[in-house]
Short mmCIF file of C-alpha atoms in Angstrom, two decimals:
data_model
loop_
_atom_site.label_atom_id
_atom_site.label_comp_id
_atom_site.label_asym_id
_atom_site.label_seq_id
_atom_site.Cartn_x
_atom_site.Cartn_y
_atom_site.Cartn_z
CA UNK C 263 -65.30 16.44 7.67
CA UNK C 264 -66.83 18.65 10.56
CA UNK C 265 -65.17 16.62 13.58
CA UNK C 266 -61.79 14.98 13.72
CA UNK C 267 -61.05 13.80 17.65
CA UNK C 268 -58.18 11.68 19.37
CA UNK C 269 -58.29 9.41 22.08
CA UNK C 270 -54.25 8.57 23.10
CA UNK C 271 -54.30 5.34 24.99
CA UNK C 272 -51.50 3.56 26.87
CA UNK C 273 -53.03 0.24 28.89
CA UNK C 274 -56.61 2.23 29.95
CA UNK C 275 -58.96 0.41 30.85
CA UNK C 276 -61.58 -0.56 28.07
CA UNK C 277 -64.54 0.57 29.76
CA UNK C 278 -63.52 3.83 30.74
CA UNK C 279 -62.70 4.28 26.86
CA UNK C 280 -66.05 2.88 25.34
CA UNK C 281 -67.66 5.46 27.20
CA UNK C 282 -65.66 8.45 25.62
CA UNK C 283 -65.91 6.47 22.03
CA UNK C 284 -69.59 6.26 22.39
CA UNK C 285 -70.05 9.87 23.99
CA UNK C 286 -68.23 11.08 20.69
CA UNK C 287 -69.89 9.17 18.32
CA UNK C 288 -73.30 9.55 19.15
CA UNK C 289 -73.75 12.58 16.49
CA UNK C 290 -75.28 13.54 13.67
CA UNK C 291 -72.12 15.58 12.77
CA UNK C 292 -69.53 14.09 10.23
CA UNK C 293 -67.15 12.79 12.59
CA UNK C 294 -63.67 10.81 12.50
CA UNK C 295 -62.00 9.19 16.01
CA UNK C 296 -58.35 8.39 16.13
CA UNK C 297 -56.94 6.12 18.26
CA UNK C 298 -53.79 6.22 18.78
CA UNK C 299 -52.14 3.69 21.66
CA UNK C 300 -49.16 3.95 23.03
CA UNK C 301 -49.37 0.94 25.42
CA UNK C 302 -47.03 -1.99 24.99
CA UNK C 303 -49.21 -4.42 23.72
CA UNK C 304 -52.52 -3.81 21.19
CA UNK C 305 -55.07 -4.96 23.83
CA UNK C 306 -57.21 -2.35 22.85
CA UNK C 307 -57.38 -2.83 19.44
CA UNK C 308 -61.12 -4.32 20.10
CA UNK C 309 -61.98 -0.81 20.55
CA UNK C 310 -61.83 -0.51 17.06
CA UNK C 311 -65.84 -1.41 16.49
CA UNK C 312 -67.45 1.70 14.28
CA UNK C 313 -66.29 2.76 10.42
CA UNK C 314 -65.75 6.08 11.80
CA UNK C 315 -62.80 4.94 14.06
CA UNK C 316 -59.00 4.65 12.88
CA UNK C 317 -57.01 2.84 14.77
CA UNK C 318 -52.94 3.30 14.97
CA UNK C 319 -50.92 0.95 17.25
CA UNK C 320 -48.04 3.24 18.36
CA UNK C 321 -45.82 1.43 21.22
CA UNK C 322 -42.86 2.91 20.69
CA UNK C 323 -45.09 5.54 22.93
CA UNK C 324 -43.50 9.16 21.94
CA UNK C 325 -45.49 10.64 24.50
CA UNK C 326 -48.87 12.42 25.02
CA UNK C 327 -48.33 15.67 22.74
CA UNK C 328 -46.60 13.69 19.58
CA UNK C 329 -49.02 10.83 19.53
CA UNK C 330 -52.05 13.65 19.23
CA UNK C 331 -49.91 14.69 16.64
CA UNK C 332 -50.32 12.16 14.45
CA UNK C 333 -53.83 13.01 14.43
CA UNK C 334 -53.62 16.26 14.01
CA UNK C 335 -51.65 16.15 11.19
CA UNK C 336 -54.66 13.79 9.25
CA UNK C 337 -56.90 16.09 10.52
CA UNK C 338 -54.93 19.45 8.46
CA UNK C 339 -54.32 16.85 5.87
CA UNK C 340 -58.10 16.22 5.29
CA UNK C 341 -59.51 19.68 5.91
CA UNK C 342 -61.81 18.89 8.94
CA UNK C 343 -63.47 22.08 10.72
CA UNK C 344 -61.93 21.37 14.07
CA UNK C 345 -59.92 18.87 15.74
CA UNK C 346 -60.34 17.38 19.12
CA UNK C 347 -58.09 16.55 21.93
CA UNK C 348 -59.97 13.98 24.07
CA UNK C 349 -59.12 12.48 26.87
CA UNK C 350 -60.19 8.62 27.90
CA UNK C 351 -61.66 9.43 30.79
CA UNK C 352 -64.12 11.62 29.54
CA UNK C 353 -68.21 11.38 28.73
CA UNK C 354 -71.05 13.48 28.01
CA UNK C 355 -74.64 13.28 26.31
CA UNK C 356 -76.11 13.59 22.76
CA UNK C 357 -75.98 16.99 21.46
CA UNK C 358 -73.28 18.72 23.62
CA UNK C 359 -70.45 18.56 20.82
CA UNK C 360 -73.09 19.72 18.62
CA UNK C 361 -73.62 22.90 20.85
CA UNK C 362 -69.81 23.63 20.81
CA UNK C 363 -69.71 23.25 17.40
CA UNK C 364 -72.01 25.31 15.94
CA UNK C 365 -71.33 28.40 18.17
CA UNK C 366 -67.72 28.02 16.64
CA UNK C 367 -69.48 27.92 13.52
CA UNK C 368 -70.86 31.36 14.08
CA UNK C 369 -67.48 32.87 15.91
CA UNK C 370 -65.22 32.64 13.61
CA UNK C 371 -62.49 34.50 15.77
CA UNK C 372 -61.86 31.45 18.37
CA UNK C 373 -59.09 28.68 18.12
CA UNK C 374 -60.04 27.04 20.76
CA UNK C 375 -62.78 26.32 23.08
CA UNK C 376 -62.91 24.46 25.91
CA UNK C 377 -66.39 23.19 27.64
CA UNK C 378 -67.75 23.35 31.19
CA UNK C 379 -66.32 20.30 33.04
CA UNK C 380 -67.86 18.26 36.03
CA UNK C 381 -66.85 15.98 38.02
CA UNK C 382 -69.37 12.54 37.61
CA UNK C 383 -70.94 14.15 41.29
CA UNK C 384 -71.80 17.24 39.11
CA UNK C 385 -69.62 19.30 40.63
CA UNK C 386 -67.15 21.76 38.82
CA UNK C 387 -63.45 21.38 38.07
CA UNK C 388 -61.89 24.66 38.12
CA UNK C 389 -59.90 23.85 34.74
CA UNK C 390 -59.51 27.37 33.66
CA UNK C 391 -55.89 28.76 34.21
CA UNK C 392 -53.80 31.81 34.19
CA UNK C 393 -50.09 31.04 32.63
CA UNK C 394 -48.47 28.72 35.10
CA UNK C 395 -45.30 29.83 37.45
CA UNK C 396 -42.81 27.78 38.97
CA UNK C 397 -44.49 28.90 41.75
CA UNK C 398 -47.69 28.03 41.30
CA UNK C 399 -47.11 24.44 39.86
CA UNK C 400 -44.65 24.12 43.32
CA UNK C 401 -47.13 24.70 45.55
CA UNK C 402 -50.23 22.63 44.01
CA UNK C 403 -48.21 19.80 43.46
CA UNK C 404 -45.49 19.45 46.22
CA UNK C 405 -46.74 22.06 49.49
CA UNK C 406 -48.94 20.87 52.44
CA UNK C 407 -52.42 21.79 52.15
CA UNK C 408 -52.28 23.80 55.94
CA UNK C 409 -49.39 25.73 53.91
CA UNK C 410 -51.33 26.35 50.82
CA UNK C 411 -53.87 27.57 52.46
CA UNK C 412 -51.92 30.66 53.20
CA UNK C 413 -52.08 31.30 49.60
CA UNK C 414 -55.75 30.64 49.02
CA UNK C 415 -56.04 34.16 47.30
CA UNK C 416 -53.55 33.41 44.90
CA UNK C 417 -54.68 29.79 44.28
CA UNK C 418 -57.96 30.64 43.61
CA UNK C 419 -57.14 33.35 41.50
CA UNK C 420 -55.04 30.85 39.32
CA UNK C 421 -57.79 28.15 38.28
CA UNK C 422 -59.78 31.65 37.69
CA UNK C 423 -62.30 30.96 40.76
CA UNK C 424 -63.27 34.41 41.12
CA UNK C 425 -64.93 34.04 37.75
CA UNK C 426 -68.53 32.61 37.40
CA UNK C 427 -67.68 28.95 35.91
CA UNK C 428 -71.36 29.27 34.69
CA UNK C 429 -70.68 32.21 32.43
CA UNK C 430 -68.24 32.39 29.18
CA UNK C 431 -64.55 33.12 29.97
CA UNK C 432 -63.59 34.72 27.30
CA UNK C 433 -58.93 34.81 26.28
CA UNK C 434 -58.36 32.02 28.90
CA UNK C 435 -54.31 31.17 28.20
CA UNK C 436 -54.34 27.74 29.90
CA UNK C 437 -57.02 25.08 29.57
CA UNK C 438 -57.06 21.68 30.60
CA UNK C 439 -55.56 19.03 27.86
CA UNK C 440 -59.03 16.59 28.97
CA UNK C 441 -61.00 18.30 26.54
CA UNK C 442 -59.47 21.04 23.96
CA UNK C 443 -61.88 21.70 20.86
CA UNK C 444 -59.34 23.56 18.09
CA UNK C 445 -60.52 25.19 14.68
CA UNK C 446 -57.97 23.08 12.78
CA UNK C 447 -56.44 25.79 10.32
CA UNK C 448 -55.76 27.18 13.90
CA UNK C 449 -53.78 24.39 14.54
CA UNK C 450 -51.80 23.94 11.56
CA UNK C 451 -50.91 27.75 12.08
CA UNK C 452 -49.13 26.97 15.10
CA UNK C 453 -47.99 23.52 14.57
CA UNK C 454 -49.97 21.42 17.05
CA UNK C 455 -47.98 20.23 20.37
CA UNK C 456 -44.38 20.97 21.29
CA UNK C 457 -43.30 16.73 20.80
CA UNK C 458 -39.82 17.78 23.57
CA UNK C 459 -42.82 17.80 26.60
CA UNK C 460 -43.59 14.09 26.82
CA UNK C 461 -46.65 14.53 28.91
CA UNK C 462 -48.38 17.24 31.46
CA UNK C 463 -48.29 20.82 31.07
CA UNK C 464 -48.25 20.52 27.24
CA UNK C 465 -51.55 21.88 27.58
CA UNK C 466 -50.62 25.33 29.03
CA UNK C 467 -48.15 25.35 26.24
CA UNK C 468 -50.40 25.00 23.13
CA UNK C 469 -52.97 26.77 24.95
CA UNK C 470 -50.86 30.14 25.45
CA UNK C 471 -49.31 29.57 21.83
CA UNK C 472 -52.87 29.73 20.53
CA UNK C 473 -54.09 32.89 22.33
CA UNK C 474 -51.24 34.45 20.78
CA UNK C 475 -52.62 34.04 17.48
CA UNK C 476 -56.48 33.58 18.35
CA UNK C 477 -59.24 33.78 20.75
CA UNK C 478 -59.65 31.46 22.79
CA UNK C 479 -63.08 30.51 24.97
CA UNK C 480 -64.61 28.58 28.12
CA UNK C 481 -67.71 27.58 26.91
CA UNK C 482 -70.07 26.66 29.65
CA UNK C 483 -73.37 26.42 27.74
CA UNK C 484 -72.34 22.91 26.52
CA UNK C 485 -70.89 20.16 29.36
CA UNK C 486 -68.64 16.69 29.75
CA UNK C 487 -67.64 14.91 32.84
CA UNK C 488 -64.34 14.09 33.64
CA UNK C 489 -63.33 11.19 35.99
CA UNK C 490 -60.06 13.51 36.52
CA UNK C 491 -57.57 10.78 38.30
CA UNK C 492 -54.79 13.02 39.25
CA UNK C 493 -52.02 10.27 38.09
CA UNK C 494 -49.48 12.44 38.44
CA UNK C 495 -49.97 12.08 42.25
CA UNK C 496 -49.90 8.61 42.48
CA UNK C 497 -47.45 7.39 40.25
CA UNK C 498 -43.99 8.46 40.48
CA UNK C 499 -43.16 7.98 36.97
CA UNK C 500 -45.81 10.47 36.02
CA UNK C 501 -44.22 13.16 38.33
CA UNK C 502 -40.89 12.83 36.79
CA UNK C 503 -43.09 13.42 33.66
CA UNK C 504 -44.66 16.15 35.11
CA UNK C 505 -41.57 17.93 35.96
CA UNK C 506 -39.18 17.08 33.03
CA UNK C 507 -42.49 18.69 30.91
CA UNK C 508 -42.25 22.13 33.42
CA UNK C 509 -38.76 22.57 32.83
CA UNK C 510 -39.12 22.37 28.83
CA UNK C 511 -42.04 24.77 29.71
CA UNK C 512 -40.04 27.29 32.21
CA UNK C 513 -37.12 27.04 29.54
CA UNK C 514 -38.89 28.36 26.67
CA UNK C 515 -41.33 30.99 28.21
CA UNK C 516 -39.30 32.40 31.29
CA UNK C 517 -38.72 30.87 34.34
CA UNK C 518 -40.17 34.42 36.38
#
């Protein structure tokens, strides 16, 4: 198996998804999609349409890190090349996974890579990330924008914007949980996602866990889009999320 991916659902919306299903399945490569949804009801078990897609109906919903886990662990299981982490939301054309995958192919020393991402306007998301501080995640999430502007420099410097997003980044130690392409004996070495974050900032966490033990890589020669909806500011549910997940995080690697 060259490609195992995951999709985690909980009640998306079907069209959204189809695009990401088809975007990943329109290969040549030997490829296997999970889907594994967490939503309350099996709604989107229609999605369910290709050979290559396994389906796993998971509403007792053990959050966004545990249910990729379940895929991940088929994925060590079976012996694939690489796993991916995918989100719903994301598309992008014929040949791009090909393009990530054979440069890992030939660069043996990476974990993890991570693609150029664009907004559906074509215009960059600055998804490349120094190791979050309580800082940091404070001020992007809860201060004014007139206040964070005082700390432009510093922002900036965070999602790496003094680097040229059009050029490889090469050791990044936080990259965005939309799309994270692993070398799977990679991710059996350290043990997929911590399951105590239920969702948000898990990403920074197996990100940083990997550089420790590999290279990792931005990757701008191949592309995806990302619709990028930002729930976490405009749902309180998925704030509390947001911040239960920082304080597991702050916990285990320092809170300064």
């Amino acid at each position: 198996m060259d490609i195992i991916g995951c999709i985690v659902l909980y009640n998306n919306k079907k069209e959204i998804v189809e695009e990401a299903i088809k975007s990943f399945l329109n290969s040549d490569l030997n490829l296997t999609l999970y889907l594994i949804d967490n939503s309350p009801n099996n709604y989107l078990s229609c999605l369910k349409n290709d050979e290559r897609i396994i389906y796993i109906f998971n509403p007792s919903n053990p959050g966004f890190g545990a249910a990729h886990n379940i895929a991940i662990l088929k994925s060590i299981e079976e012996k694939s090349k690489y796993h991916l982490v995918l989100n719903p939301d994301i598309y992008f054309e014929k040949g791009e996974i090909e393009k990530m995958f054979y440069f890992l192919e030939d660069n043996k020393d990476f974990g993890q890579l991570m693609p150029k991402i664009l907004s559906p306007d074509n215009s960059i998301q600055y998804l490349c990330k120094k190791n979050p501080t309580f800082f940091d995640l404070f001020a992007r999430r809860f201060l004014p924008k007139s206040i964070q502007a005082l700390y432009k420099k510093r922002m900036d410097s965070y999602q790496y914007k003094n680097y040229d997003y059009d050029n490889i980044i090469y050791d990044v130690p936080y990259f965005s949980g939309c799309f994270m392409l692993f070398r799977t004996s990679s991710l059996e070495k350290i043990k997929g996602f911590d399951e105590k974050i239920f969702m948000y900032i898990e990403d920074a966490d197996i990100t940083r866990r990997m550089l420790q033990e590999f290279r990792t890589i931005y990757f701008p020669k191949a592309q995806v889009y990302h619709h990028y909806e930002k729930g976490s500011y405009k749902s309180f549910r998925l704030m509390i999320y947001n911040i239960q997940g920082a304080i597991i995080y702050f916990n285990k690697w320092g809170w300064f």
